[in-house]
PDB file of C-alpha atoms in Angstrom:
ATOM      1  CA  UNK O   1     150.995 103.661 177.564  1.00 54.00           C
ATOM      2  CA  UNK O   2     149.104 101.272 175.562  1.00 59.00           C
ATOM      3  CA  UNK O   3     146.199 103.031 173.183  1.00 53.00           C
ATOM      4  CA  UNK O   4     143.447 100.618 171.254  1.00 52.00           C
ATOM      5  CA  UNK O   5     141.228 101.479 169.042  1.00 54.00           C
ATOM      6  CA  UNK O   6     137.815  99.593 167.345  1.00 53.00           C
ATOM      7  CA  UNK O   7     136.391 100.305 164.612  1.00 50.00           C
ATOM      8  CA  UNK O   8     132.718 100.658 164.814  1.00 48.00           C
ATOM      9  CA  UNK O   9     130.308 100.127 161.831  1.00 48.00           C
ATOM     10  CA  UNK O  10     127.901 102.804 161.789  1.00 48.00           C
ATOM     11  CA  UNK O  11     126.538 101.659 158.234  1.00 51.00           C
ATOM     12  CA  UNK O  12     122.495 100.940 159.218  1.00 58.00           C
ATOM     13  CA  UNK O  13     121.304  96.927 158.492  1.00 86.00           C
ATOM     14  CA  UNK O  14     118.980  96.299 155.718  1.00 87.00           C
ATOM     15  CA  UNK O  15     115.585  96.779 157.499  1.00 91.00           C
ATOM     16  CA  UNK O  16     116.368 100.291 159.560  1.00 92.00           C
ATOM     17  CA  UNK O  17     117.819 101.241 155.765  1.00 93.00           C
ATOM     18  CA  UNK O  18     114.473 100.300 154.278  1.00 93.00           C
ATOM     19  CA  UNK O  19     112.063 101.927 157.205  1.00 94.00           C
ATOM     20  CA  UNK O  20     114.364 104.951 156.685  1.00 93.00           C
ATOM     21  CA  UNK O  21     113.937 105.369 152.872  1.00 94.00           C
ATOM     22  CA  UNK O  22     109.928 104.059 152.812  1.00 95.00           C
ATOM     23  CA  UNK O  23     108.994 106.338 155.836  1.00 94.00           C
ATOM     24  CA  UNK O  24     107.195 109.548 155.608  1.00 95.00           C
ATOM     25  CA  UNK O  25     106.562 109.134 151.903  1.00 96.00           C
ATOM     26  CA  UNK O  26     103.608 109.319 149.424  1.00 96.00           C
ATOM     27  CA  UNK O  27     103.761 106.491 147.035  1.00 96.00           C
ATOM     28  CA  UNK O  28     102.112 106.570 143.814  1.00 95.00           C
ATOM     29  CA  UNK O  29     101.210 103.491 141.588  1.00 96.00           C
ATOM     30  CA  UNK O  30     102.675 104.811 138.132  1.00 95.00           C
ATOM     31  CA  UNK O  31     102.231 101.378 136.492  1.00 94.00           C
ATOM     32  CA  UNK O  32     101.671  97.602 136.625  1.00 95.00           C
ATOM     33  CA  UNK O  33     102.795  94.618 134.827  1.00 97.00           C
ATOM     34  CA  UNK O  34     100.844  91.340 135.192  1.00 97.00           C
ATOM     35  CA  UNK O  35     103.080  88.633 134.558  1.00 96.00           C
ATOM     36  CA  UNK O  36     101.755  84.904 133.624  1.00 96.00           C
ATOM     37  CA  UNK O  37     103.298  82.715 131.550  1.00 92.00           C
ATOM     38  CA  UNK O  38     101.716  83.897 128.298  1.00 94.00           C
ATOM     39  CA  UNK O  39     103.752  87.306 128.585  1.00 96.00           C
ATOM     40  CA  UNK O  40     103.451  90.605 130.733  1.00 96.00           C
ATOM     41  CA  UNK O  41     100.439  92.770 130.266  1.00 96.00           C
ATOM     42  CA  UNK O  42     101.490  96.720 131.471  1.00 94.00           C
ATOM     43  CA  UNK O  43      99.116  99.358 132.604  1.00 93.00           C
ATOM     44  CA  UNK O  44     100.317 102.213 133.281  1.00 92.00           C
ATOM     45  CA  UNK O  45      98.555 105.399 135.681  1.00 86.00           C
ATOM     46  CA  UNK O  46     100.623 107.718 134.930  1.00 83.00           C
ATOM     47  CA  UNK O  47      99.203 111.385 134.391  1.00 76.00           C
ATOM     48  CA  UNK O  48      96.417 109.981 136.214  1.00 76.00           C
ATOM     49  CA  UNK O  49      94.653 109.980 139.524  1.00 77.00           C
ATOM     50  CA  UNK O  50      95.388 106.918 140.940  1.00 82.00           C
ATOM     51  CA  UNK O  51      96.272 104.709 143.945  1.00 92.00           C
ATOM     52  CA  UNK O  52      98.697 105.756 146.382  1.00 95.00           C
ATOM     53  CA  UNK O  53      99.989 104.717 149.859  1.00 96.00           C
ATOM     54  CA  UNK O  54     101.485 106.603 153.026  1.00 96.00           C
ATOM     55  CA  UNK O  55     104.081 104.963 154.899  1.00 96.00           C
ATOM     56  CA  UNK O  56     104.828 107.079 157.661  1.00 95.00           C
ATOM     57  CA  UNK O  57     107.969 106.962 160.055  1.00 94.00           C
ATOM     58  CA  UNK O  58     105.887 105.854 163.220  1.00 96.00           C
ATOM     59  CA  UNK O  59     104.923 102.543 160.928  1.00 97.00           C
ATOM     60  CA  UNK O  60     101.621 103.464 160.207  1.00 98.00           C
ATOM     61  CA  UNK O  61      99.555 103.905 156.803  1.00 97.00           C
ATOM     62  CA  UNK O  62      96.537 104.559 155.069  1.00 96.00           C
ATOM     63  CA  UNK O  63      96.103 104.235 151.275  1.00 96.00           C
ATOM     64  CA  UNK O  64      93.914 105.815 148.612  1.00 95.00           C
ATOM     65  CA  UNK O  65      91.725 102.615 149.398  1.00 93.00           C
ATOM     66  CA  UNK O  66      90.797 104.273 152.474  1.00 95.00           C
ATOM     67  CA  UNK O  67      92.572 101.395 154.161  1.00 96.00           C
ATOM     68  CA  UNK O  68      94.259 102.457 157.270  1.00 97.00           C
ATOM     69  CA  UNK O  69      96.687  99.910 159.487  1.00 98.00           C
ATOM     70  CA  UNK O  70      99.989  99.703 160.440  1.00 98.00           C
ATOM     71  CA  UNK O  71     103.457  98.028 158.279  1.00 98.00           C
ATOM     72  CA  UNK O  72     106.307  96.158 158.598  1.00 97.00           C
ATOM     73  CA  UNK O  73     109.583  95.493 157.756  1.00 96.00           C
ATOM     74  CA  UNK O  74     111.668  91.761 157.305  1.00 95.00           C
ATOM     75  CA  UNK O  75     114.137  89.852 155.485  1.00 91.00           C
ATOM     76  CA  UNK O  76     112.978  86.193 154.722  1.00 84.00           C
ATOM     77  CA  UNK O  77     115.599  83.987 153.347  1.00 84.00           C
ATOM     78  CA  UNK O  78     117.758  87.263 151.558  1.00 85.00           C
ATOM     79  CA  UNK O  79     114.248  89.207 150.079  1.00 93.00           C
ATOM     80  CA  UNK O  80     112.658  91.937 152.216  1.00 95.00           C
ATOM     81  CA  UNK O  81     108.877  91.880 152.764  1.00 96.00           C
ATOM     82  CA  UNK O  82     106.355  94.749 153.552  1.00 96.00           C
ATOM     83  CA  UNK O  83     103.378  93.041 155.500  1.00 97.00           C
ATOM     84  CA  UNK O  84     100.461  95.395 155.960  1.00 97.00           C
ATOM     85  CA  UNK O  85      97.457  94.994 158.593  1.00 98.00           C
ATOM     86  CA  UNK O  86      94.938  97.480 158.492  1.00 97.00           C
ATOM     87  CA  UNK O  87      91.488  98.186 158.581  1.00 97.00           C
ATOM     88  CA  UNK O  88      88.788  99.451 155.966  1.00 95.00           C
ATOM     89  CA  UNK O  89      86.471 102.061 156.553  1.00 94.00           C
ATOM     90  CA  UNK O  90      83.741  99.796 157.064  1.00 95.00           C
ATOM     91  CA  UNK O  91      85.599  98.002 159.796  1.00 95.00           C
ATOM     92  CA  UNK O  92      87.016  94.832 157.676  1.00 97.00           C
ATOM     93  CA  UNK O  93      90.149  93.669 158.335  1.00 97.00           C
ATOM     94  CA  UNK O  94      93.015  93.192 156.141  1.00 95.00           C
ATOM     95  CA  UNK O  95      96.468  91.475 156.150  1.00 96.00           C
ATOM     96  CA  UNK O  96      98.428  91.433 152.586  1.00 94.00           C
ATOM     97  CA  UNK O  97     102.434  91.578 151.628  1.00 95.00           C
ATOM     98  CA  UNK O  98     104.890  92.300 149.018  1.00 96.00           C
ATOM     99  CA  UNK O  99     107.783  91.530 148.599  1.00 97.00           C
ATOM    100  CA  UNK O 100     110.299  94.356 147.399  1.00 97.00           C
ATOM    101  CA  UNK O 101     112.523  94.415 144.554  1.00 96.00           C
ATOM    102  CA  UNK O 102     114.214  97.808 144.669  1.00 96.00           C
ATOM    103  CA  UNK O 103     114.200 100.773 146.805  1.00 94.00           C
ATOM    104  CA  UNK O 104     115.363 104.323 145.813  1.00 93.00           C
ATOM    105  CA  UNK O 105     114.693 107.763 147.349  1.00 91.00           C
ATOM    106  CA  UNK O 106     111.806 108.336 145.152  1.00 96.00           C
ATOM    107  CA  UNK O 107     111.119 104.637 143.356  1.00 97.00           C
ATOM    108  CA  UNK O 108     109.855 101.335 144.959  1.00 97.00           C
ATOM    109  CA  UNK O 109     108.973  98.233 142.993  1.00 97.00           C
ATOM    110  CA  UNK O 110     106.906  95.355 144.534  1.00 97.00           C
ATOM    111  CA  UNK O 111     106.075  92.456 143.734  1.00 97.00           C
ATOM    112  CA  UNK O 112     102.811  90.045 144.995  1.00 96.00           C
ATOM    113  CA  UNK O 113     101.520  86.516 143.305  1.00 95.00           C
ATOM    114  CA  UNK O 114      98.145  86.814 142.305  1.00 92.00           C
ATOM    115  CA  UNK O 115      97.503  83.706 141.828  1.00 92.00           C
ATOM    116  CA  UNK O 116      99.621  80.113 141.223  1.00 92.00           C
ATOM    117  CA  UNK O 117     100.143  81.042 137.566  1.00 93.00           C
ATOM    118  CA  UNK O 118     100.216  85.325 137.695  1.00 96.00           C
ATOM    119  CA  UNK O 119     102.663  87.924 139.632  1.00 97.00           C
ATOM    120  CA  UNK O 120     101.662  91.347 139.628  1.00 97.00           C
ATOM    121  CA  UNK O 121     104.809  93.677 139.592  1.00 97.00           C
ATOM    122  CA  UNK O 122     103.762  97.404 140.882  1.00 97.00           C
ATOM    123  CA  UNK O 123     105.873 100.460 140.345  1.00 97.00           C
ATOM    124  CA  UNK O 124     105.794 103.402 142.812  1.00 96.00           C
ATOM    125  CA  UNK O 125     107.250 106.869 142.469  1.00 95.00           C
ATOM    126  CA  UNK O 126     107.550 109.282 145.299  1.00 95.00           C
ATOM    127  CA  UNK O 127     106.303 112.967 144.631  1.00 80.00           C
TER     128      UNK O 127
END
């Protein structure tokens, strides 16, 4: 009798990981830094009411904004990327991304370019 065995990996990839520790969360903007090339200007929000998003588990959202859409999840060339479309109250659409820098249970930092010469880091907490 001749008995085999495989091992199966049962560790999630990057992007269900991700969905898995964004989803069904509150996240609220406890600081910024603006970073140009003249130095990093920080403002922080903490202790104060301030802007938050919900990413829930069926991929939806809807921010403080009053922006409501759906998200995504990918992994461009080794960084992931949150792409957001959604819709204002008024109607007006809007597409916009970040790309993530670190994911815990309860802390998310993101990162967007403002501009050719400025890169806005935010920092998220989960309550």
């Amino acid at each position: 009798m001749i008995v085999s065995c495989k091992k199966v990996d049962t560790k999630p990839d990057t992007l269900t990981l991700a969905y898995q520790m964004l989803g069904d969360k509150t996240w609220y903007l406890d600081y910024r830094q603006t970073i140009t090339t003249s130095g990093i200007k920080t403002r922080t929000y903490l202790g104060q009411s301030t802007y938050f998003i919900n990413l829930l588990k069926d991929k939806t959202t809807i921010d403080s904004d009053g922006i409501s859409g759906v998200y995504s999840l990918d992994n461009k060339s080794g960084d992931l990327h949150i792409s957001i479309t959604g819709k204002t109250k008024s109607g007006t659409s809007l597409d916009y991304s970040y790309t993530i820098e670190s994911i815990g249970a309860k802390n998310l930092i993101a990162r967007y370019k403002e501009s050719d010469t400025s890169t806005v880091k935010q920092f998220f907490s989960a309550k």
